PDB file of C-alpha atoms and ligand atoms in Angstrom:
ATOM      1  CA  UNK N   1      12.829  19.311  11.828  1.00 94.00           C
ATOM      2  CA  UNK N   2      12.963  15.589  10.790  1.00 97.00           C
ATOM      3  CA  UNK N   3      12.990  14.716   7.286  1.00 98.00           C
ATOM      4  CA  UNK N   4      11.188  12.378   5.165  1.00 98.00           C
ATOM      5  CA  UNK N   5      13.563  10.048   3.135  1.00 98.00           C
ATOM      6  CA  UNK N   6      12.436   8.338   0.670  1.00 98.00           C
ATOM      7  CA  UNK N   7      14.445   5.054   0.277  1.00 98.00           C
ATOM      8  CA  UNK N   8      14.073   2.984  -3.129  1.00 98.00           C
ATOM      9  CA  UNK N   9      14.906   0.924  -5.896  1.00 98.00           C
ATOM     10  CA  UNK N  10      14.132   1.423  -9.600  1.00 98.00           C
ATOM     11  CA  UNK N  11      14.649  -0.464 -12.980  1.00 98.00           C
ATOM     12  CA  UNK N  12      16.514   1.602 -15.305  1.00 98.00           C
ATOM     13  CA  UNK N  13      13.440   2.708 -17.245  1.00 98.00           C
ATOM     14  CA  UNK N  14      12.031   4.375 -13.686  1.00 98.00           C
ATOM     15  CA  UNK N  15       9.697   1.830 -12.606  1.00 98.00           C
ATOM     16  CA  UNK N  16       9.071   0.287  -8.805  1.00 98.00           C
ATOM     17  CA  UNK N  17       6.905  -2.297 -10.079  1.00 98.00           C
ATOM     18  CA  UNK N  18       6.231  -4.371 -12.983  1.00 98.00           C
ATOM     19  CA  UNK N  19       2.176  -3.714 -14.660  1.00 96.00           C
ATOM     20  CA  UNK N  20       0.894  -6.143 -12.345  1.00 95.00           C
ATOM     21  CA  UNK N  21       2.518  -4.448  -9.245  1.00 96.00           C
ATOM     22  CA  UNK N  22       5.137  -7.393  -8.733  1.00 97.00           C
ATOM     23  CA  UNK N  23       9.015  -7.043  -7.746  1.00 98.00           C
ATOM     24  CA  UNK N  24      10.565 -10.087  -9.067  1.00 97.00           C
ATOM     25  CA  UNK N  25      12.969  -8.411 -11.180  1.00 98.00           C
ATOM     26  CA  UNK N  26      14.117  -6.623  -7.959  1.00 98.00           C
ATOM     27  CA  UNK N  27      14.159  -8.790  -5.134  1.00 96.00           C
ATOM     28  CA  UNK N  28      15.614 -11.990  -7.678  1.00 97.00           C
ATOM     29  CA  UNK N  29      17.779  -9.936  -8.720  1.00 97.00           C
ATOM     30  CA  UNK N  30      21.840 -11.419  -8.425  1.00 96.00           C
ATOM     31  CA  UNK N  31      22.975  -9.811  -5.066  1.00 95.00           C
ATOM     32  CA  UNK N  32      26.885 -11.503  -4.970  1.00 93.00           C
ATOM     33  CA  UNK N  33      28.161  -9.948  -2.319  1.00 94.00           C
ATOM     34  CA  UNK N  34      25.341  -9.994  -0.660  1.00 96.00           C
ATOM     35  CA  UNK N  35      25.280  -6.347   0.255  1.00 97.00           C
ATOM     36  CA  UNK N  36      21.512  -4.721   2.171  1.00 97.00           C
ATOM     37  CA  UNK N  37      21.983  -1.900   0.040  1.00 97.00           C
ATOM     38  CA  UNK N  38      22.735   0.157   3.403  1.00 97.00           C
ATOM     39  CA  UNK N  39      19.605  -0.874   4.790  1.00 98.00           C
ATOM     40  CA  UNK N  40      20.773  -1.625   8.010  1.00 98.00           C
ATOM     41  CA  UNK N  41      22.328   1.660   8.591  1.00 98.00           C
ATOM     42  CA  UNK N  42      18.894   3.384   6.702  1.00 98.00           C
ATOM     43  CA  UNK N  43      16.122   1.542   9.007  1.00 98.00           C
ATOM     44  CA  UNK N  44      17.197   3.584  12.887  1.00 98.00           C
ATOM     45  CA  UNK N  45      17.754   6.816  11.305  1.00 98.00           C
ATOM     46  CA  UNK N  46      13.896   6.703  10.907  1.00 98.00           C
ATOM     47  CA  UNK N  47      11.001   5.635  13.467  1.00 98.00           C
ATOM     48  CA  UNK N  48       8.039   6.088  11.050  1.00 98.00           C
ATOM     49  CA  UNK N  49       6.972   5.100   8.379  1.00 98.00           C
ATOM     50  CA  UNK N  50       4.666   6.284   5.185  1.00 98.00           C
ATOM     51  CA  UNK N  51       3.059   4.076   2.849  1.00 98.00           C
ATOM     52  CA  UNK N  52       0.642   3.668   0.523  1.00 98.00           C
ATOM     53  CA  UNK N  53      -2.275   1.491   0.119  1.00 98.00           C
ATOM     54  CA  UNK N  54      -1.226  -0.691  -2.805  1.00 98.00           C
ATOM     55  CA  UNK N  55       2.259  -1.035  -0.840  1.00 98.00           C
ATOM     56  CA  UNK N  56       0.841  -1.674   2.144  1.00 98.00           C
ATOM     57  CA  UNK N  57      -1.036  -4.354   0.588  1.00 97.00           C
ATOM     58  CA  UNK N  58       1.782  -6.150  -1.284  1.00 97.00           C
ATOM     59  CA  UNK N  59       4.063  -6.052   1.429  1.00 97.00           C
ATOM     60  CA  UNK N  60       1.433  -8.140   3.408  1.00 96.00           C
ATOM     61  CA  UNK N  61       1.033 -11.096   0.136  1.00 95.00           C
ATOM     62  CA  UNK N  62       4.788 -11.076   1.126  1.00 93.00           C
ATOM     63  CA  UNK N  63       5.291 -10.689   4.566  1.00 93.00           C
ATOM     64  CA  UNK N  64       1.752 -11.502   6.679  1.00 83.00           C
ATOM     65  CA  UNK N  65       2.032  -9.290   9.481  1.00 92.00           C
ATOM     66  CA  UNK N  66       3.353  -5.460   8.870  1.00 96.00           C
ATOM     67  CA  UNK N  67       7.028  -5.947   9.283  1.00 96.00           C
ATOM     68  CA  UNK N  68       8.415  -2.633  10.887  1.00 97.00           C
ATOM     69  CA  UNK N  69       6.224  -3.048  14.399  1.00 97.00           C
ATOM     70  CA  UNK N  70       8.378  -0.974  16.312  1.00 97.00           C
ATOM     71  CA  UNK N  71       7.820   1.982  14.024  1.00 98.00           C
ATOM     72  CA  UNK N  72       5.057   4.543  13.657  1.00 98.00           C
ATOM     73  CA  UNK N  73       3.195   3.232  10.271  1.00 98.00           C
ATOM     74  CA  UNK N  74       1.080   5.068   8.315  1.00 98.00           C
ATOM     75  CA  UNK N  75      -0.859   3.940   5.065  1.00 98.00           C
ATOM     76  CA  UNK N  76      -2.749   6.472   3.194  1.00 97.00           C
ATOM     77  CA  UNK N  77      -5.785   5.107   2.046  1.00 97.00           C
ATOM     78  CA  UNK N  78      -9.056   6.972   0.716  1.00 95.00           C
ATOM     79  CA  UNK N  79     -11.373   4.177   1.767  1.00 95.00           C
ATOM     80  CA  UNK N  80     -12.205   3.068   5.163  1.00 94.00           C
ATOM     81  CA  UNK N  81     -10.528   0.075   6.234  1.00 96.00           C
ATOM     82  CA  UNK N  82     -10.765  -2.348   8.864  1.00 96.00           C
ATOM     83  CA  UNK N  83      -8.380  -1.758  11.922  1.00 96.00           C
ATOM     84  CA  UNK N  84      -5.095  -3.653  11.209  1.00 96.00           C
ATOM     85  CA  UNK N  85      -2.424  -4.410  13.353  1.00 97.00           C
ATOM     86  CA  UNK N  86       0.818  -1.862  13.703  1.00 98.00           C
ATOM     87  CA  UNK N  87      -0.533   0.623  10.919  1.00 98.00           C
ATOM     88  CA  UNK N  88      -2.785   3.222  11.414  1.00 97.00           C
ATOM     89  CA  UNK N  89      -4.699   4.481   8.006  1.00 97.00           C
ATOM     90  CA  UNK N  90      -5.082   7.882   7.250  1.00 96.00           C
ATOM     91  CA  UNK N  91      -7.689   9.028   4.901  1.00 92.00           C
ATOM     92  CA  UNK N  92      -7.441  13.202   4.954  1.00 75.00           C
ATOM     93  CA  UNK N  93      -6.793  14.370   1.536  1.00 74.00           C
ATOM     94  CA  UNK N  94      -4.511  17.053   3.233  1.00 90.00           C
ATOM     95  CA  UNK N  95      -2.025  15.429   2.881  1.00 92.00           C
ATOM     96  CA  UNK N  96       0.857  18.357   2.797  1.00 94.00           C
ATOM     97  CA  UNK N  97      -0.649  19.022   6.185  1.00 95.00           C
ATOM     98  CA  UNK N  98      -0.674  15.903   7.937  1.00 97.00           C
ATOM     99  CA  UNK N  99       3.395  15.459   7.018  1.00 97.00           C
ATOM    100  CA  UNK N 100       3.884  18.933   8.412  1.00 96.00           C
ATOM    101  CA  UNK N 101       2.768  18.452  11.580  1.00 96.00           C
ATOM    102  CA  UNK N 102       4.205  14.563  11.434  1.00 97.00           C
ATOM    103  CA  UNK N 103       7.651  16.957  10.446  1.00 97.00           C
ATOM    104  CA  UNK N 104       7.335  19.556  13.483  1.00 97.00           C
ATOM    105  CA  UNK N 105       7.110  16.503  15.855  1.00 97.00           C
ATOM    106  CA  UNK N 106      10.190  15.362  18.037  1.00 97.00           C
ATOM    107  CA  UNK N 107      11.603  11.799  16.830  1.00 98.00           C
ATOM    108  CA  UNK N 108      13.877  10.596  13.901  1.00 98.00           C
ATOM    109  CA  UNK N 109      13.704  10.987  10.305  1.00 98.00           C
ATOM    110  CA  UNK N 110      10.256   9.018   8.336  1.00 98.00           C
ATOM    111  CA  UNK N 111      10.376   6.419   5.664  1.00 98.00           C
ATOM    112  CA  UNK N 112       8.683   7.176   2.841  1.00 98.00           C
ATOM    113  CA  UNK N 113       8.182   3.588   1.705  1.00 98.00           C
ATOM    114  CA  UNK N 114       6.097   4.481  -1.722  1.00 97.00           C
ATOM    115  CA  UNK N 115       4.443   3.594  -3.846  1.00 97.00           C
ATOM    116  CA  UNK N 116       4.154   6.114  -7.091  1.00 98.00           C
ATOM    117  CA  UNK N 117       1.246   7.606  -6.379  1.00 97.00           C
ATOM    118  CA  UNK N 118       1.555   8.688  -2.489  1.00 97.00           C
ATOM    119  CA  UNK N 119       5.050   9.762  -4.028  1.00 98.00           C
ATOM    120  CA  UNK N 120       3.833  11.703  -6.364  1.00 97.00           C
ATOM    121  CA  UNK N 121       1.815  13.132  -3.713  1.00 95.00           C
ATOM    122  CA  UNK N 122       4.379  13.867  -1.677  1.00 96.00           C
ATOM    123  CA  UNK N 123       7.271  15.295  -4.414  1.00 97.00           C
ATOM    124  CA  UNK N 124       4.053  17.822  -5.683  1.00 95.00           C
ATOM    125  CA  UNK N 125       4.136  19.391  -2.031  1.00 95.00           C
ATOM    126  CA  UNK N 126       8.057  19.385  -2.157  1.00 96.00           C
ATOM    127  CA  UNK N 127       7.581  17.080   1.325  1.00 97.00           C
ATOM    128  CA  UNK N 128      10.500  14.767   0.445  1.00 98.00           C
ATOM    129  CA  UNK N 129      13.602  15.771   1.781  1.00 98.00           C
ATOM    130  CA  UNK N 130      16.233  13.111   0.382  1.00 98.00           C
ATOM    131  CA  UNK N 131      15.918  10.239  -1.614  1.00 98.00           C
ATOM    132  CA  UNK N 132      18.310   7.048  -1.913  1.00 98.00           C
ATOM    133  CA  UNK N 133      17.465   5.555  -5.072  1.00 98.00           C
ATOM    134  CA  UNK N 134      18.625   1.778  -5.879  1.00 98.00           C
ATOM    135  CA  UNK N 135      19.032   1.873 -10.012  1.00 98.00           C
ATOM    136  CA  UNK N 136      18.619  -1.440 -10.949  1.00 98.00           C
ATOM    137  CA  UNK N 137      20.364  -2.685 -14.430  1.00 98.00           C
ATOM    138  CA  UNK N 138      16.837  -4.128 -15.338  1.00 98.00           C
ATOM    139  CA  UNK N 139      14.834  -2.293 -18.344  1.00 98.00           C
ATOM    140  CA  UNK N 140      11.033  -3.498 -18.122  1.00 98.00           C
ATOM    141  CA  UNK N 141       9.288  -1.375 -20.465  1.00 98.00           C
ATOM    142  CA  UNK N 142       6.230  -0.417 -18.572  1.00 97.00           C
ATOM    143  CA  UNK N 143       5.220  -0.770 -15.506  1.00 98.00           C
ATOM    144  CA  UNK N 144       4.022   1.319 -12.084  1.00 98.00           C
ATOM    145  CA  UNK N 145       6.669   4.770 -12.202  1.00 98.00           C
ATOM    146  CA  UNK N 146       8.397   6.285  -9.448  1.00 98.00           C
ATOM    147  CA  UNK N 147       5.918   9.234  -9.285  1.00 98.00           C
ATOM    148  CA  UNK N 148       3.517   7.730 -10.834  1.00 96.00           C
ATOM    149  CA  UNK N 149       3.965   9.471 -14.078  1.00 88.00           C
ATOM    150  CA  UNK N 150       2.803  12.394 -13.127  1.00 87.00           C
ATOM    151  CA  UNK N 151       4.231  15.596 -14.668  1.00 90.00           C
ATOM    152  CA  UNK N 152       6.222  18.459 -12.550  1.00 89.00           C
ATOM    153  CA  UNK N 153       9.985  19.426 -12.523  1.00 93.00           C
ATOM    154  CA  UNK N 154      11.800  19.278  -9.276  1.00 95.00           C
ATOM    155  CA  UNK N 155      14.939  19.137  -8.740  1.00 95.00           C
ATOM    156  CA  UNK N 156      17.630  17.255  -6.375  1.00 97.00           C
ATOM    157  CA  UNK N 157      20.947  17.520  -5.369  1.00 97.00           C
ATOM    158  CA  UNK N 158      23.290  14.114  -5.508  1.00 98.00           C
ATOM    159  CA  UNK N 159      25.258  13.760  -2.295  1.00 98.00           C
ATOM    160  CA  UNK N 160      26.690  10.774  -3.420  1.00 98.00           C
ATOM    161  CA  UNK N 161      26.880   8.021  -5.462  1.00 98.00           C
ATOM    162  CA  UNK N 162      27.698   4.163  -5.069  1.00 97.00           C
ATOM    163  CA  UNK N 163      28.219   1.407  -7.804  1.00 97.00           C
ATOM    164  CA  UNK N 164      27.840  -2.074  -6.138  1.00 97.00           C
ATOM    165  CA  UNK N 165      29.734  -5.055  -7.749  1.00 95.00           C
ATOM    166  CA  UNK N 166      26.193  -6.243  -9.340  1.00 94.00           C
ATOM    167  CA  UNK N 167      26.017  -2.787 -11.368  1.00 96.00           C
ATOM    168  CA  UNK N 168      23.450  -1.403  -8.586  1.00 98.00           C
ATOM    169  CA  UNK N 169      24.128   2.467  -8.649  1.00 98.00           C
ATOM    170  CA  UNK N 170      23.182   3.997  -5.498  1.00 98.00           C
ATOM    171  CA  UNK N 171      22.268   8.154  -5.623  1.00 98.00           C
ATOM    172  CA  UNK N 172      21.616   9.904  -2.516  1.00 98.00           C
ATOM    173  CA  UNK N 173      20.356  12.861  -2.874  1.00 98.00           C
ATOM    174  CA  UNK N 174      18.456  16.024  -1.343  1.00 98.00           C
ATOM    175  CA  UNK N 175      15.924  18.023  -2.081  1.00 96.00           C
ATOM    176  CA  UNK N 176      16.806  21.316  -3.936  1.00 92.00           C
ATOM    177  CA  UNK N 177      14.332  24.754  -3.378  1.00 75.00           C
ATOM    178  CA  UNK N 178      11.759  25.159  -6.173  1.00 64.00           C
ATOM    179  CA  UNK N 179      12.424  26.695  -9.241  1.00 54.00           C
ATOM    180  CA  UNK N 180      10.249  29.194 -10.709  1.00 48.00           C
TER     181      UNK N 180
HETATM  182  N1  LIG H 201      10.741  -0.770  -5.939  1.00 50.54           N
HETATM  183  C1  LIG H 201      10.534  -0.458  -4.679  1.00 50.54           C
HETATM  184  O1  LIG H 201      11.483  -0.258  -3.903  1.00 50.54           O
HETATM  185  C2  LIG H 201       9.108  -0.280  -4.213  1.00 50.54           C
HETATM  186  C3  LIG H 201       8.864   0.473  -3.050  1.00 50.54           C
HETATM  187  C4  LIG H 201       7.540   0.693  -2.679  1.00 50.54           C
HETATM  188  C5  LIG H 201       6.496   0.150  -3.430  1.00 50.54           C
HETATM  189  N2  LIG H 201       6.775  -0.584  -4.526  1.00 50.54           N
HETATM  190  C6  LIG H 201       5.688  -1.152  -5.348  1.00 50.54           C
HETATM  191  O2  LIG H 201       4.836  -0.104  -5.769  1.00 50.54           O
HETATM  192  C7  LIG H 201       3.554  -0.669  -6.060  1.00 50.54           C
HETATM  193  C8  LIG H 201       2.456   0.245  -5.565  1.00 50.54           C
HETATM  194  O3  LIG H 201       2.642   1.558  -6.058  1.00 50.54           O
HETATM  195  P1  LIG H 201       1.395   2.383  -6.604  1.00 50.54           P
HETATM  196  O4  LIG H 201       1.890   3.665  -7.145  1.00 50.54           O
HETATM  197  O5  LIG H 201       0.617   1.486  -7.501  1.00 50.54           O
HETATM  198  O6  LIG H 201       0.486   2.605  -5.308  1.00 50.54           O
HETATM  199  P2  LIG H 201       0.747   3.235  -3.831  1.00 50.54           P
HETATM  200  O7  LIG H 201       1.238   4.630  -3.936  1.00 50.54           O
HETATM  201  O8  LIG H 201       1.489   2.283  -2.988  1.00 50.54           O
HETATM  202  O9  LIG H 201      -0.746   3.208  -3.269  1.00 50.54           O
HETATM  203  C9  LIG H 201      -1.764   3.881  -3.953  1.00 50.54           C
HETATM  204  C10 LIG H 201      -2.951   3.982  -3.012  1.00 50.54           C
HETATM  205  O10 LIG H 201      -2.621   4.835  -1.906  1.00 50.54           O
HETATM  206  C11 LIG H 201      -3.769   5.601  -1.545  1.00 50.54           C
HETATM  207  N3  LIG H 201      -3.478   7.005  -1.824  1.00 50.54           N
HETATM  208  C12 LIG H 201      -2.655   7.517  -2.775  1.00 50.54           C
HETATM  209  N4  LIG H 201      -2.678   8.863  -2.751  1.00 50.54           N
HETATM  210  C13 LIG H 201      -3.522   9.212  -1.743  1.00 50.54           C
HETATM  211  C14 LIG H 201      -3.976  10.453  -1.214  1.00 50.54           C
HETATM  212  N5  LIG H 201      -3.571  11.620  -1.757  1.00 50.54           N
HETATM  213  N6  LIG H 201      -4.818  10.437  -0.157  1.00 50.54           N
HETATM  214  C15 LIG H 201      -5.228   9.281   0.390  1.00 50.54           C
HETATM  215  N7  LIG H 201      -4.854   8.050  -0.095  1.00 50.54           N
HETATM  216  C16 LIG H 201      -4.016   8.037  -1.134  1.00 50.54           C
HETATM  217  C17 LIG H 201      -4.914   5.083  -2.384  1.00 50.54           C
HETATM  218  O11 LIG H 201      -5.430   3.954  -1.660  1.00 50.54           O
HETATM  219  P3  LIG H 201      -6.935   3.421  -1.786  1.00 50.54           P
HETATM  220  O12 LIG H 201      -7.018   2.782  -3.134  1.00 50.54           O
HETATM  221  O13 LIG H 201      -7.077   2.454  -0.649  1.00 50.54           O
HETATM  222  O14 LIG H 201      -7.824   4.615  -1.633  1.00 50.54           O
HETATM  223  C18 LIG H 201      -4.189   4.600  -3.645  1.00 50.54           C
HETATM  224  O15 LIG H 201      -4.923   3.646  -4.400  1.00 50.54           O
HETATM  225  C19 LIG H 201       3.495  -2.021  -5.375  1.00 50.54           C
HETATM  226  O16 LIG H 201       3.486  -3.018  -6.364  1.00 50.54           O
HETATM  227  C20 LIG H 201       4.789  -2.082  -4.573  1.00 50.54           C
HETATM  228  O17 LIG H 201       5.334  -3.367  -4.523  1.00 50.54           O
HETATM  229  C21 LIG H 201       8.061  -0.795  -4.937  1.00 50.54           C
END
């Protein structure tokens, strides 16, 4: 079965993005040794991709065109939407049951991209299977959470952990069974 990874950064206080949605304090932040984060190794352990729409949406104000072409890219939306090049939108609200079947499928492992709220979607239905979360030394005191601040106890299991020269700390981790 192929899992679905999601793969991450965070400020220390558990946000992915500022109030307004923006990244600045991530992608400005000092990278000395100019480490991907293990990106390159990440991206071909996966050939799809989950997103959604608020992501999908900033990563076009920065990129223009959808930048992962070659994968199989889907944004979760609840409105209809204009076709769009190299994504295709999905608007069921079943969502445990379109990641199923997505999971039964032959292929490699799927991105989950984010944002909070499709994550929180996903973490509900216990549908992530690891996580690599990117801690970022950077408090910001509110902003858009992880899982969107919604409330539920799961629990993971850390595989390992990384400290980068810049004070990144890098958990991977994997999805424990459910407590009752
Ligand atoms: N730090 C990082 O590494 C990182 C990674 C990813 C994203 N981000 C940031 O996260 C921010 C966006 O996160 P977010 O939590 O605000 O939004 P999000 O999860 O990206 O997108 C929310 C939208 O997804 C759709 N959606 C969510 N749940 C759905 C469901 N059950 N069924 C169908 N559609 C569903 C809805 O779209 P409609 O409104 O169209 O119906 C909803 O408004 C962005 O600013 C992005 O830059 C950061």
């Amino acid at each position: 079965m192929r899992k679905v990874k999601l793969y991450i950064a965070i400020s220390l206080d558990g946000y992915i993005a500022d109030n307004n949605g923006q990244i600045e304090w991530l992608t400005g932040f000092p990278n000395p040794e100019k480490t991907d984060y293990g990106f390159a190794d990440f991206l071909p352990t996966t050939d799809t991709t989950l997103l959604g729409y608020k992501t999908y949406e900033h990563i076009l104000q920065l990129a223009e065109t959808y930048p992962h072409p070659d994968h199989t890219n889907y944004v979760f939306t609840r409105s209809e939407r204009p076709a769009a090049p190299h994504v295709t939108f999905v608007h069921g609200e079943d969502i445990p049951g379109f990641v199923q079947q997505l999971k039964s499928q032959p292929g490699k492992d799927i991105w989950l991209i984010g944002g909070g709220e499709l994550n929180a979607a996903m973490l509900e239905h216990d549908l992530i299977d690891e996580i690599t979360l990117h801690i970022m030394p950077v408090a910001l005191g509110k902003g858009r959470s992880l899982f969107s601040g919604k409330a539920f106890e799961k629990r993971f299991k850390v595989e390992r952990t990384k400290v980068y020269a810049s004070g990144v700390i890098e958990s991977v981790m994997s999805m424990m069974a459910t407590f009752s």
